[in-house]
Structures are given as C-alpha cells and as structure tokens.
Coordinates of C-alpha atoms in Angstrom, one line a residue:
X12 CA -166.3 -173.4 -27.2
X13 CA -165.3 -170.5 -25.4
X14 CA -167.1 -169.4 -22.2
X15 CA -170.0 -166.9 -22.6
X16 CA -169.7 -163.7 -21.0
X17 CA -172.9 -161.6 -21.4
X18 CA -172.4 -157.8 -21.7
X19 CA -175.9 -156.4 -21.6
X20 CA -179.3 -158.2 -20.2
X21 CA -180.4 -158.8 -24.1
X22 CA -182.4 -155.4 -24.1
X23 CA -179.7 -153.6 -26.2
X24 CA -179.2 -153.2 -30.0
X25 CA -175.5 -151.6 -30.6
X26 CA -175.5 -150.4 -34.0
X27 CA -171.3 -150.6 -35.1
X28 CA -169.8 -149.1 -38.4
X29 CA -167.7 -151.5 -40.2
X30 CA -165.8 -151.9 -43.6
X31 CA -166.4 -154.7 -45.7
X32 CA -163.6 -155.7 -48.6
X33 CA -164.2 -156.5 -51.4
X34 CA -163.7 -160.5 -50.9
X35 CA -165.1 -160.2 -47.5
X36 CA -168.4 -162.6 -46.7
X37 CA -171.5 -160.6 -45.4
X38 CA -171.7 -160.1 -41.3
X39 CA -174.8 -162.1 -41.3
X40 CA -172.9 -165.3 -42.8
X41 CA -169.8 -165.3 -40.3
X42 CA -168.9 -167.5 -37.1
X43 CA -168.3 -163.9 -35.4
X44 CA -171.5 -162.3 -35.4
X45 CA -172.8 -164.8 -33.6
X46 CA -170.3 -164.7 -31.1
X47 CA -170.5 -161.4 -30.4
X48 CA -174.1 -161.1 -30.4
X49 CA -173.5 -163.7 -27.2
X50 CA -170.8 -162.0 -25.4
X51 CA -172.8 -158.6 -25.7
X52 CA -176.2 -160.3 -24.5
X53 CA -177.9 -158.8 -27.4
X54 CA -178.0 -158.0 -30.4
X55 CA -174.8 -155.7 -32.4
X56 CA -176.4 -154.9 -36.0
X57 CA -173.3 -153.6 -38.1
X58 CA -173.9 -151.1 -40.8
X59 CA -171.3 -152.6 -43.9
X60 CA -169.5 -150.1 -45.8
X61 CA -167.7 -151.1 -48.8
X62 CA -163.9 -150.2 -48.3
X63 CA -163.4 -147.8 -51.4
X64 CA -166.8 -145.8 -50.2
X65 CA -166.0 -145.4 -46.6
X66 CA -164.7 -142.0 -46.3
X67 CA -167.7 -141.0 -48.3
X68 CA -170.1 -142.5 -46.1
X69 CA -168.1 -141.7 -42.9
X70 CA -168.1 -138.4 -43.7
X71 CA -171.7 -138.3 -44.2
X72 CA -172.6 -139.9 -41.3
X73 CA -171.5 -137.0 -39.3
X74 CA -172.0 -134.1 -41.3
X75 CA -175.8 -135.4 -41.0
X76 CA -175.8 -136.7 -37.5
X77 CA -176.6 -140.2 -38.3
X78 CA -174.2 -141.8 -36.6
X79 CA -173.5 -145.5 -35.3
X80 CA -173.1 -146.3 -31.8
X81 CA -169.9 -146.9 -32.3
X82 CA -166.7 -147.5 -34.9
X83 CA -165.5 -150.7 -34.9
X84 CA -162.9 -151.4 -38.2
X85 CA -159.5 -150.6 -39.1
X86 CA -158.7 -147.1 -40.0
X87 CA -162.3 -146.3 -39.0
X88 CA -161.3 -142.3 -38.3
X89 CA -158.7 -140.0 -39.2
X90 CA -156.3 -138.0 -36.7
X91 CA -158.4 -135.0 -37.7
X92 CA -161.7 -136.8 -37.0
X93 CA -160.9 -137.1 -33.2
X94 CA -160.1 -133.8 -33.3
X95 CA -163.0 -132.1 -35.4
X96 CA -165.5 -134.5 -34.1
X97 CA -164.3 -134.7 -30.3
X98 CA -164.3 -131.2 -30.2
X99 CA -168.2 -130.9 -31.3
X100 CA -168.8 -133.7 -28.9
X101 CA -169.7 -136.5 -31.9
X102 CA -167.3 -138.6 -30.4
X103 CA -167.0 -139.1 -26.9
X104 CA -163.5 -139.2 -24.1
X105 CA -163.1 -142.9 -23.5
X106 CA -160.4 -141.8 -20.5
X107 CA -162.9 -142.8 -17.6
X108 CA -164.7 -145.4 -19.1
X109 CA -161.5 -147.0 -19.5
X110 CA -160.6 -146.3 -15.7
X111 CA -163.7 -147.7 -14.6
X112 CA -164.5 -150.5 -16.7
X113 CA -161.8 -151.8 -19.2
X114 CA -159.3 -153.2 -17.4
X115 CA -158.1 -154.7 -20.4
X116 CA -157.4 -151.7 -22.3
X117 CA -155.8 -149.7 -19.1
X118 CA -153.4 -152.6 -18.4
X119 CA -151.9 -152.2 -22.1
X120 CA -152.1 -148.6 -21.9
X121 CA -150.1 -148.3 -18.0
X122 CA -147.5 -151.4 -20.0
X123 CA -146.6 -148.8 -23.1
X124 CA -146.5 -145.2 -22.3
X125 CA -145.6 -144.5 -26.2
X126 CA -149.0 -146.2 -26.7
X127 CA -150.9 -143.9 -24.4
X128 CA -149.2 -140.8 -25.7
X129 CA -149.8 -142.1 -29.3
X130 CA -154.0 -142.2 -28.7
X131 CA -153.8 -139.3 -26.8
X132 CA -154.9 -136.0 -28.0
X133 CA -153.7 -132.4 -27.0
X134 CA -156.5 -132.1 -24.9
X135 CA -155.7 -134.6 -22.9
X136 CA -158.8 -137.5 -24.1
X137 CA -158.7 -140.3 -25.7
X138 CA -161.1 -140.5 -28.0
X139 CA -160.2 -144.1 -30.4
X140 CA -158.5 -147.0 -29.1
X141 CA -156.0 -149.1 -31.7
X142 CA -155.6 -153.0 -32.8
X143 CA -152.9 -154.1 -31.7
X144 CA -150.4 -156.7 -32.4
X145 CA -146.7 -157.8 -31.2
X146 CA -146.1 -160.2 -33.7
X147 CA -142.8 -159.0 -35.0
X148 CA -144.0 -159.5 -38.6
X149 CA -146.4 -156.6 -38.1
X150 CA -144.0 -154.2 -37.9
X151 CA -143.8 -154.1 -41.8
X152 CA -146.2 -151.6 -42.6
X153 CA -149.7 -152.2 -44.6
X154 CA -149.9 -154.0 -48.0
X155 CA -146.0 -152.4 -48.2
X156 CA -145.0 -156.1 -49.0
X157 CA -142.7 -156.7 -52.0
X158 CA -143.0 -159.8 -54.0
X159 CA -141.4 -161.0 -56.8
X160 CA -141.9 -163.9 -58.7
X161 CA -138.5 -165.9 -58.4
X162 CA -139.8 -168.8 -60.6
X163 CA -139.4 -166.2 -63.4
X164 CA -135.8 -165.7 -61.9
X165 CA -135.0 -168.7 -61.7
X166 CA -136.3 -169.3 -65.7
X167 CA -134.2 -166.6 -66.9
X168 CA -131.1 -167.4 -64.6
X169 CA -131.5 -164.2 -63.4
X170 CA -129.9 -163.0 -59.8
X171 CA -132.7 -161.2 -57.3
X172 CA -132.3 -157.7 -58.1
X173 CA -130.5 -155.5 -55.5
X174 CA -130.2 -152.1 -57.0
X175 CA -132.9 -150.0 -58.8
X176 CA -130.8 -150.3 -62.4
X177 CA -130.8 -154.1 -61.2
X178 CA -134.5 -153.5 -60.9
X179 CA -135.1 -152.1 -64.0
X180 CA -133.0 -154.9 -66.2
X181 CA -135.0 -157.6 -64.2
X182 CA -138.5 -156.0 -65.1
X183 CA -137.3 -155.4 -69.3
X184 CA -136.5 -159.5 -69.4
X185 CA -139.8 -160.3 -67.7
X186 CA -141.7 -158.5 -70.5
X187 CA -139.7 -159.3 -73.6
X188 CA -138.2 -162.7 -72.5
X189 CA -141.0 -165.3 -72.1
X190 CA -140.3 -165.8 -68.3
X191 CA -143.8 -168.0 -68.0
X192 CA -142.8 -170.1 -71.1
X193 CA -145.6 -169.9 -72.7
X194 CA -145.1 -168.5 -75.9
X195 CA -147.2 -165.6 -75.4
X196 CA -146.2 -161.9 -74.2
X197 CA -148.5 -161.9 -71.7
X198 CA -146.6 -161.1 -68.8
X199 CA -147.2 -158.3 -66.7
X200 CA -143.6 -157.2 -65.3
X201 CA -145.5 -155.2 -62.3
X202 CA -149.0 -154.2 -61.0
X203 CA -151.0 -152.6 -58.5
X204 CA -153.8 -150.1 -57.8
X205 CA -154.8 -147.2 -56.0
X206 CA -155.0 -149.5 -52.8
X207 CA -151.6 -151.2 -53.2
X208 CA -149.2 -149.0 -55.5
X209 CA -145.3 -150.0 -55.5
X210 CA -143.9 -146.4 -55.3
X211 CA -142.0 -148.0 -51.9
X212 CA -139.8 -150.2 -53.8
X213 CA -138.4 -147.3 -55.7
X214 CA -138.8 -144.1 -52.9
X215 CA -136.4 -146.8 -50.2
X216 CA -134.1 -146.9 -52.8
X217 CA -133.8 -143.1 -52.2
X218 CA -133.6 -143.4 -48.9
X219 CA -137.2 -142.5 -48.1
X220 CA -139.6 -145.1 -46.0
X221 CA -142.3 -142.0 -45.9
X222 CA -144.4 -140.7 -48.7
X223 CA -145.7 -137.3 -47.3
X224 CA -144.3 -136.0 -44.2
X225 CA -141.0 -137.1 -42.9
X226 CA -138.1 -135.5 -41.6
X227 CA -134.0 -135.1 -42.6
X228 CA -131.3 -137.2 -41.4
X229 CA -131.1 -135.4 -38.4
X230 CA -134.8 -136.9 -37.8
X231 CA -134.9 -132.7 -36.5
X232 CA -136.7 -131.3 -39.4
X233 CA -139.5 -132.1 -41.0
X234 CA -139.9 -132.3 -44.4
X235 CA -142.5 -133.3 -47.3
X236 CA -141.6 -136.0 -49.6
X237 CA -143.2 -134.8 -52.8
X238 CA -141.4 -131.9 -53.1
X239 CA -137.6 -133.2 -52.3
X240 CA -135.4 -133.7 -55.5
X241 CA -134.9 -137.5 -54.9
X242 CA -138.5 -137.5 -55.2
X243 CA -138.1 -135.9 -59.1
X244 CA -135.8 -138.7 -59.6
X245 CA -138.2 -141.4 -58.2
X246 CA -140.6 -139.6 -61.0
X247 CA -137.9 -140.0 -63.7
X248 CA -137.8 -143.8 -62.8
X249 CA -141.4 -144.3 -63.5
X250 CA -142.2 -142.6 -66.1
X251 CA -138.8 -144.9 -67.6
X252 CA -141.0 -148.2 -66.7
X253 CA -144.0 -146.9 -67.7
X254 CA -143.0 -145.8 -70.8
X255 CA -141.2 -148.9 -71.8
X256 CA -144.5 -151.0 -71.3
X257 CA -143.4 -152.4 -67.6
X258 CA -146.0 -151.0 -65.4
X259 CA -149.1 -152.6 -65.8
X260 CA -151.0 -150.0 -68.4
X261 CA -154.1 -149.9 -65.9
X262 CA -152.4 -149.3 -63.0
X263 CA -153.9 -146.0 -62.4
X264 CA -157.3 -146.5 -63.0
X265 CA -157.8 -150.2 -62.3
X266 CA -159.5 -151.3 -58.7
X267 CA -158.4 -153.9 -56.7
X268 CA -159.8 -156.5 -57.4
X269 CA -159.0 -156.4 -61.4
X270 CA -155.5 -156.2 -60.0
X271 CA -155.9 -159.3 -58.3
X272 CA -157.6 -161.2 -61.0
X273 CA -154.1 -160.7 -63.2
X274 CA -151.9 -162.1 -60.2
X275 CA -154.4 -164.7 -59.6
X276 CA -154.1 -166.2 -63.4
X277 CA -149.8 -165.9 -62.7
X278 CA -149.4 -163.0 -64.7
X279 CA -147.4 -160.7 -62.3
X280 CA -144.3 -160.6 -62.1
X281 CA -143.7 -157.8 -58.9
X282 CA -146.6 -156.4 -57.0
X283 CA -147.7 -155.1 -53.3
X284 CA -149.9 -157.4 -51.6
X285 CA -150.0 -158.5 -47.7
X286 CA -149.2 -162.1 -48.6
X287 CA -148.2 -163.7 -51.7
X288 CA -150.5 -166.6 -51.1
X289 CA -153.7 -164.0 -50.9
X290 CA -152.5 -162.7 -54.4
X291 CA -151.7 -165.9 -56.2
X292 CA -153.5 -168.6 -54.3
X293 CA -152.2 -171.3 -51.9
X294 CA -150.8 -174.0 -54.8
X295 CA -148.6 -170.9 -56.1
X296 CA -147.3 -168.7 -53.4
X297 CA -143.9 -171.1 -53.2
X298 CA -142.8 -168.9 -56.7
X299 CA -142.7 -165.8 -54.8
X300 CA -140.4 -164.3 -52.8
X301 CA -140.0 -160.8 -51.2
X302 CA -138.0 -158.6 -52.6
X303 CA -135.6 -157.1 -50.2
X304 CA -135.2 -152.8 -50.4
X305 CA -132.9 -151.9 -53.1
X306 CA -130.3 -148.8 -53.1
X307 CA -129.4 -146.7 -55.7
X308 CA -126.8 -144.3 -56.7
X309 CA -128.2 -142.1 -54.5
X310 CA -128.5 -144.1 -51.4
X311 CA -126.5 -146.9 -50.2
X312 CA -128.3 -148.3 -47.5
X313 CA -131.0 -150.9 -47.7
X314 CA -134.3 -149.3 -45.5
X315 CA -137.9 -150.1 -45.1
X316 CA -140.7 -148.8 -43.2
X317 CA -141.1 -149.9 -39.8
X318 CA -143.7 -149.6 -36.9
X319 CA -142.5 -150.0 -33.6
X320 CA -143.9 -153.2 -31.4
X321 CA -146.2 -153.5 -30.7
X322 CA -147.6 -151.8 -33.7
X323 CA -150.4 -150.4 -33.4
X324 CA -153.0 -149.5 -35.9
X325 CA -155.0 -146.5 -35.2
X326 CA -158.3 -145.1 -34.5
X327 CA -160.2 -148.2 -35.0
X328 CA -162.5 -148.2 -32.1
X329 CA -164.6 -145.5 -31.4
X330 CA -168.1 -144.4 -29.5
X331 CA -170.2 -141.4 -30.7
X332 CA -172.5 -139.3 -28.8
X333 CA -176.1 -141.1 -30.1
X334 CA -174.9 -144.2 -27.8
X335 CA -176.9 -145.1 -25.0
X336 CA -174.8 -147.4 -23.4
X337 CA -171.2 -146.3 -23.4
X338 CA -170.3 -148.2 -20.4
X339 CA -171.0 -151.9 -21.4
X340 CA -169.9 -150.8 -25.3
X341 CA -166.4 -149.9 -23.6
X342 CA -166.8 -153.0 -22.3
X343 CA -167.2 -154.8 -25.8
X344 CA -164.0 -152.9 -26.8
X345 CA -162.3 -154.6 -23.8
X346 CA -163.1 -158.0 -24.3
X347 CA -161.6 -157.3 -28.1
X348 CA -158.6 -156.3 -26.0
X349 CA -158.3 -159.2 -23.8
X350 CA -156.2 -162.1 -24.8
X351 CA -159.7 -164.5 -25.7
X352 CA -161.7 -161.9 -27.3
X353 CA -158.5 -160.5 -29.6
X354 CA -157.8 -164.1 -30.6
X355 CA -161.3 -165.6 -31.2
X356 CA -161.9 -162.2 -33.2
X357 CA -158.6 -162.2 -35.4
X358 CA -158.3 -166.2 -35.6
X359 CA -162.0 -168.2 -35.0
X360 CA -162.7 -170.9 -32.8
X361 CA -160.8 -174.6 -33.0
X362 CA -161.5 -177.2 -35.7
X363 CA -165.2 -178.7 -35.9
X364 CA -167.3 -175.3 -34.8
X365 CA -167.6 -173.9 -38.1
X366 CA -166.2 -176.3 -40.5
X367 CA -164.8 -179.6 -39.8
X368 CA -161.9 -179.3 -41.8
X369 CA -161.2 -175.6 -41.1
X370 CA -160.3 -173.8 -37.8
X371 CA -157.6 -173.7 -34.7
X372 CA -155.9 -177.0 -34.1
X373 CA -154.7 -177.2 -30.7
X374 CA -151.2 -179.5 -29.4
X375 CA -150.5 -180.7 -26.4
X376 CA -147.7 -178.2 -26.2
X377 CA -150.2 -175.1 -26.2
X378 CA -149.5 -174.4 -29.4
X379 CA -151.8 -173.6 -31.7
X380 CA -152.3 -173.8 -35.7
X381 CA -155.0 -172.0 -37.9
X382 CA -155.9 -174.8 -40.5
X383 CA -158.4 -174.1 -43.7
X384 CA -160.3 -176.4 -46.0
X385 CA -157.8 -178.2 -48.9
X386 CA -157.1 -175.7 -51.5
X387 CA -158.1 -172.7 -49.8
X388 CA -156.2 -170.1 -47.7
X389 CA -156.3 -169.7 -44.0
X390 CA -157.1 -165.9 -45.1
X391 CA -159.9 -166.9 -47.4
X392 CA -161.6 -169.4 -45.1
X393 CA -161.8 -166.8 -42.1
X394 CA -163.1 -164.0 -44.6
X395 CA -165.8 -166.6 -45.9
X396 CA -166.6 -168.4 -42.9
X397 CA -165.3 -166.9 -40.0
X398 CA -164.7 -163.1 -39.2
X399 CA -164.1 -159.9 -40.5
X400 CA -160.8 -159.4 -41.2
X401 CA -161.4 -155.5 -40.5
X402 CA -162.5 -155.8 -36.6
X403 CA -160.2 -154.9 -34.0
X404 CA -158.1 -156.9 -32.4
X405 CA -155.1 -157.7 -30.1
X406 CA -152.7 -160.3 -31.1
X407 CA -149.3 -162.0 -29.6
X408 CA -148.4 -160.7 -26.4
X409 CA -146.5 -162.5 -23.8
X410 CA -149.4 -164.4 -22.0
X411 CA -151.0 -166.3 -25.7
X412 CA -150.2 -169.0 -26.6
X413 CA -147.6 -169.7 -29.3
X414 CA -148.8 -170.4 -33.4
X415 CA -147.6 -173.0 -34.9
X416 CA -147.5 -171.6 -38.2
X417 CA -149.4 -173.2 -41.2
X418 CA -146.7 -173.8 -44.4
X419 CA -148.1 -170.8 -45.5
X420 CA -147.8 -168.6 -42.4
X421 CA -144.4 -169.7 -41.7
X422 CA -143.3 -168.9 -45.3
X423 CA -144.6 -165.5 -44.6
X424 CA -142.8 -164.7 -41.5
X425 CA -139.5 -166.1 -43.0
X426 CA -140.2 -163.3 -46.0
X427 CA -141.5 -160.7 -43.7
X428 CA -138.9 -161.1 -41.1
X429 CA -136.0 -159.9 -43.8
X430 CA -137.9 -156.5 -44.5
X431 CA -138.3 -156.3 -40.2
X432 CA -134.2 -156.6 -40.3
X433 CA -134.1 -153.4 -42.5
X434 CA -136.2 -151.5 -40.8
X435 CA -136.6 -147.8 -40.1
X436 CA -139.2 -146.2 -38.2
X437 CA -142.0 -144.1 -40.1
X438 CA -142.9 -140.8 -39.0
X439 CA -145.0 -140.8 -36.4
X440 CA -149.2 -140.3 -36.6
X441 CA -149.7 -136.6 -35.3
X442 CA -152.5 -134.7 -33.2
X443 CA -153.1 -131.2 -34.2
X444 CA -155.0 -128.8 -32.0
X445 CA -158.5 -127.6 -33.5
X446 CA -157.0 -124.7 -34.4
X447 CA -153.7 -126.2 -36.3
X448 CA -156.4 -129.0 -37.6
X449 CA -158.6 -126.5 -39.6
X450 CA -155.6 -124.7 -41.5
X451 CA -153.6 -128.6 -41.6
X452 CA -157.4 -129.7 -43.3
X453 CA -157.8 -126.9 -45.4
X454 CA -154.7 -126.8 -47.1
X455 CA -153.6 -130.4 -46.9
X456 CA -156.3 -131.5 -49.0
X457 CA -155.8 -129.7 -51.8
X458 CA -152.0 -130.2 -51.6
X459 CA -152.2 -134.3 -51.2
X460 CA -155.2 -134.0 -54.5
X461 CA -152.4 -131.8 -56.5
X462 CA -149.8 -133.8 -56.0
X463 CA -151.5 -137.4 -56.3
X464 CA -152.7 -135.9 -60.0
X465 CA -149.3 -135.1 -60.5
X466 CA -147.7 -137.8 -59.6
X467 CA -150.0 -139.8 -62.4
X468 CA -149.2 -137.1 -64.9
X469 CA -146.0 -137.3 -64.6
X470 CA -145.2 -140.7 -64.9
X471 CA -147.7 -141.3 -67.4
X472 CA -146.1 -138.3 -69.4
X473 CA -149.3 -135.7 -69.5
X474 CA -146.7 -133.5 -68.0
X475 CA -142.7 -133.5 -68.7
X476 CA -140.8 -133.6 -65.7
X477 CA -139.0 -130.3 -67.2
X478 CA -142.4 -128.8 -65.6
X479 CA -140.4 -129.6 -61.9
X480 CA -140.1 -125.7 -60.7
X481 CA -143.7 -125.1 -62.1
X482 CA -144.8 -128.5 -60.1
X483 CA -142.4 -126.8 -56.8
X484 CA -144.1 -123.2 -57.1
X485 CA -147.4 -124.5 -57.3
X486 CA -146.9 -126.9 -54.2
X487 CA -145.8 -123.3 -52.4
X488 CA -148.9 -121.6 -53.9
X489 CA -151.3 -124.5 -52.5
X490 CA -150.0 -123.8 -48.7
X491 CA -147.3 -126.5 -48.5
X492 CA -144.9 -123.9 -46.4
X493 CA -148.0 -123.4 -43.6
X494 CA -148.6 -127.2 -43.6
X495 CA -144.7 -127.8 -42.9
X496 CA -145.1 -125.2 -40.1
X497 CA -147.9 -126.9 -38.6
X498 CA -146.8 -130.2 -38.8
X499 CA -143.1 -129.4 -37.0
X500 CA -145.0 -127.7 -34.2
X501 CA -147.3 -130.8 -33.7
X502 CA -143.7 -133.0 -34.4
X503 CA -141.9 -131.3 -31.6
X504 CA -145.3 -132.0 -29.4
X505 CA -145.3 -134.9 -30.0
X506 CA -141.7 -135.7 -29.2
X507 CA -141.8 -134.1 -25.8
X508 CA -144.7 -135.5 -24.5

C-alpha cells in the first residue's frame, strides 16, 4: 500500500465538484475515495455531476453562489470562467499558494515555461492548474481517434482507405455489401454523437486539424473554420453520406451511450472513440484499426491534430472563494501532481488491494502493468472499481516508472502513435481580458449555436447548401468580424508572451 500522508488533522470536510460519465461507478464505491479521504486526513465529499449536465449545473453554481470548495475534473472551467469568475473573486490566484506550498506543481511549472504562460492569465494569476501527461500517445487530441473496422476490409478485399473519394467507396460497400456476413443489412457504415462526431476525418482531409478558430498557412492570421470555403465542401461531403444512408440516421440526436450500445453489438463500421477496445469490448478490439488522415483533391498532405508534450488538459483544478482551507487544498492538488499521487489517481494500487485479479502488477525490472479481471477492460475495471477517470492527474514523466503495456494498451499506442507521426499543432487555448471576454461571450455564443444548427441543417438537407452566401452574411450579422478581431489580439498575446 502506499504511505499515508495526512493533509488536514481530520477536522476538515472539502466539498470537490466532479463529473461523473455515464459508465462511471458512484464515488462512494471506488478504491480512490478512500484513499483520498486518508491522504487529506478527513473527509472530501464530492458533489457528482453527470457529464452532459455539467455546464448547466456549473453555471448555476456560481450564478447562485453555491459553490464547492474546489473543482476537481477534466474540463471543469472554461477560459472565460477564470476570467469572469476570477475577476469577481469566485475563484481565487493559486500563484502563492503554489510558491509556498506545492512544490510539486512549481517544479513542473519552472520545467515548462509554455506551461506557465498557458495557465496564466493577462493579469498575471493563475487561477486553474491542468492534468498533465507526457505519454506521447496523448498528444492526439480527445475522443479525435479514428477507427475503422478492418475485419470488414479484410471481408470485402478492400484496401484501407487513403483519400476522402477512397473514403466514401469504402463506406457505400460497408452498407450495401454484407461486410459482417450475416445476411442482414444491418450494418452501420459510421456513427457518433454530439460527444464524439467524426467531422475530423473529413475537415484533415481539407487541411484543417481545427474546427472554430485557427489560422492560415502563414500560422499569422487567424481565421474561423465555419466560414472558409473548404468548410462548404466538407458540408457537401456529408450531406453526400448522409443522404446515401451512411451516417448513422441518429447521429444528431442520439446520446452517447445509444451510440455505444451499436458499436458494442459490432455494428459499426468507422467511429470516434478513445480506444477501440472501450467501444467494442476487449474480445473484439483486434478488428479495428485506426484510420490514418486522408487527403483530398484539395489538400495533399496527411495532418492531424496535435498537442504539444506534455499535453496538457486545462482548467481542471480549481479553488473558489467559500473555501476555508486554501492552503492544505493546494496541497491536495500537489500530491495529484507528484509522481505517487498522479499514478495512484490515474492507475490504482497493485494486484490484491481492490480485487485479486485486477490492479498494477509490478516486475523486477520496475516496470509496471495495469491488469483487469478476464473479460473486462483495464478502462472498465478502474471506472467500476477503482477511480474516476475524470480526476486530475499527472502521468509519464522522466522519474515513473516504465508501463509495461497490457495487449490492449500496447495495441493502442501502436494505433495512436501513427496519428502522433502526422501531427500538427491545434490552435492554442486563449486568455481574453474581461473586457475582450464580455464582447468574445456575447457574440461567440450565439455564433457557435448558429453555426452548430447549421451545420445539422445542412447536412441533413433542411437547408441547400445553395443557401452558402445567406449562411456567410448571417455569420457577419451575428458578430463573427468582432470575434476574429478579438481573438487575433489575444493570438498575438499570446504568442509574445
């Protein structure tokens, strides 16, 4: 068991915000609150919000001052939260609290002075601290992982796609050629949701590894996505699959998890998902394969959104004004941060503490392995029995040990790894001054709502895409010109910090 390192003398309850997925076991059930609760010295009581109602209850929280002690999930706030809500002193500067008792957190800051400037607001405080990991794997971004099924290939002697026409011909055979074998057109050629859509697959093939803000190929000038002409002919594609029957027909309105129930019964052909063995189960992730960044006749070069490393996911980590005890929370946040806490957190403890067929198996080497019961995944075990997958961590630098990667780990890198060697960086996560965040927040709301109805429309044929000027004038009328303003000023900010 790992040593015991009490925080507080028992005395204090830390209240933490926290998102729970939907296939993610209740707090009170997992090895890690228990752990916590020892290496805090008291008790941490976490209020669980469902992912898809988080914003919503975020939101509320502060409008009505009924906040948490702290934030403690991935993608718990929003650029324009630290800003708004620093501001009004909701959330409070973590710069000396970090000087004088994290010395965890400084050390990684002082190693990576793009990570400082990137947590760093114009003021000058640092208000949220990032997970971070240097696992080169991260660097592919999100759930933006590509597989197909190459079983269904392999069935129909058909070649891994490289172009989007290539695309589109694989897709048609998977629907209309019995790639499963079962007699039955029930194949869905792709699928997705709201929280994993596939609109990468085809906007890289236009050269794009952004879907909002980006800039030109001088990487001078920003730009928005949305409104570029490639981005009519990413439309045009669509629509094309849609209308033939190739996108699943619930695409836009389905959650989740009904997505996942079709991939899960080996329906899918191509979807989004941050491992195939999640999506279709340990036994059947072998039949999938990622699908490497296709080009077009409008771009000839394979790209794919990239994150430098170590990449760092933002704003996960926060403390709000109601908290009594700032100091020895900061110094929860730093064991998270040290090389222990960020492992124990992300990974569990070894074989035999929770389960006795389930856990980290340890080699004389110093390597390490995460093993899981017979038939489940190591991400299912840890989300049933273990931790939530949504805490913040720190994962892979120099001083941890090595993983020896499960079958199914090592399968992932191998996939992952390909999409790393194609890389291109994303634009960058930007701080606006309270002024430039009000106008950004105004406008950008409405113009992100517009264009995500749109975007359905569109390809679901409500509108033609001969409505393209009316679709470009009404982006102008919305404030899209002010937006692009504000977001080179912050741009050139943030390059010459």
């Amino acid at each position: 068991m790992p040593r015991v390192i009490s925080i507080t003398d028992g005395t204090i309850n830390l209240k933490v915000m926290i998102k729970k997925a939907p296939n993610q076991n209740e707090w009170k059930n997992l090895w890690i609150s228990g752990h916590l609760n020892e290496i805090w010295g008291g008790t941490i009581t976490p209020i669980e919000i469902d992912d898809g109602s988080w914003d919503e209850k975020k939101n509320l929280a502060f409008a009505t001052n009924d906040l948490p002690d702290a934030f403690m999930t991935a993608g718990a706030l929003e650029f324009g939260d630290l800003i708004n809500y620093g501001s009004q002193g909701l959330l409070i500067p973590l710069n000396g609290l970090i000087d004088d008792h994290a010395p965890n957190i400084k050390k990684r800051l002082a190693d990576d002075p793009n990570l400082k400037k990137s947590v760093t607001a114009p003021d000058g405080n640092i208000y949220a601290l990032p997970s971070l990991t240097y696992d080169k794997r991260s660097n592919v971004v999100g759930r933006e992982k590509p597989w197909i099924n190459s079983e269904w290939l392999n069935n129909l002697q058909l070649d891994m796609p490289t172009t989007l026409d290539e695309f589109y011909t694989v897709l048609k055979a998977f629907k209309e050629q019995d790639p499963n074998g079962n007699g039955i057109a029930d194949e869905i050629p792709v699928s997705g949701s709201n929280d994993n859509p596939f609109k990468m697959m085809v906007l890289s093939a236009l050269g794009f590894v952004d879907t909002t803000y980006s800039t030109d190929e001088s990487g001078e000038q920003v730009i928005f996505v949305p409104a570029q002409p490639e981005y009519k002919e990413y439309l045009t594609f669509m629509r094309m699959l849609y209308k033939e029957g190739l996108i699943d027909s619930q695409y836009f309105s389905q959650n989740f998890q009904a997505y996942r129930a079709k991939t899960e019964k080996q329906l899918v052909g191509f979807f989004f998902d941050d491992a195939a063995f999640v999506a279709v189960g340990a036994d059947n992730y072998k039949h999938y394969e990622a699908l490497l960044p296709l080009t077009s006749s409008l771009n000839t070069k394979q790209v794919w959104p990239h994150r430098n490393n170590p990449s760092a996911t933002p704003n996960n980590m926060a403390i709000t004004s109601v908290n009594k005890s700032p100091e020895a929370t900061i110094r929860l946040f730093d064991y998270l941060y040290s090389d222990e806490g960020g492992f124990l957190t992300r990974m569990g403890p070894d074989v035999g503490v929770v389960q006795s067929d389930g856990g980290v198996k340890r080699f004389d080497d110093g390597t390490w392995q995460l093993t899981s019961p017979e038939g489940q995944s190591t991400v299912d075990y840890r989300f049933n029995k273990v931790t939530n997958l949504s805490l913040p961590f720190v994962m892979g630098g120099p001083d941890m040990p090595l993983e020896k990667q499960s079958e199914e780990q090592a399968n992932l890198t191998e996939n992952l790894l390909k999409l790393v060697e194609l890389g291109k960086p994303v634009f960058p996560s930007l701080f606006f001054s309270p002024e430039e965040q009000q106008s950004m927040s105004q406008i950008n709301t409405d113009l992100m709502s517009y264009v995500t109805q749109m975007e359905a429309k569109f390809i679901v044929g409500d509108n033609e895409l001969s409505e393209w000027d009316e679709y470009l004038a009404s982006l102008e009328k919305i404030g899209l010109k002010k937006t692009l303003e504000l977001t080179q000023t912050a741009y050139e900010r943030w390059k010459n910090s």
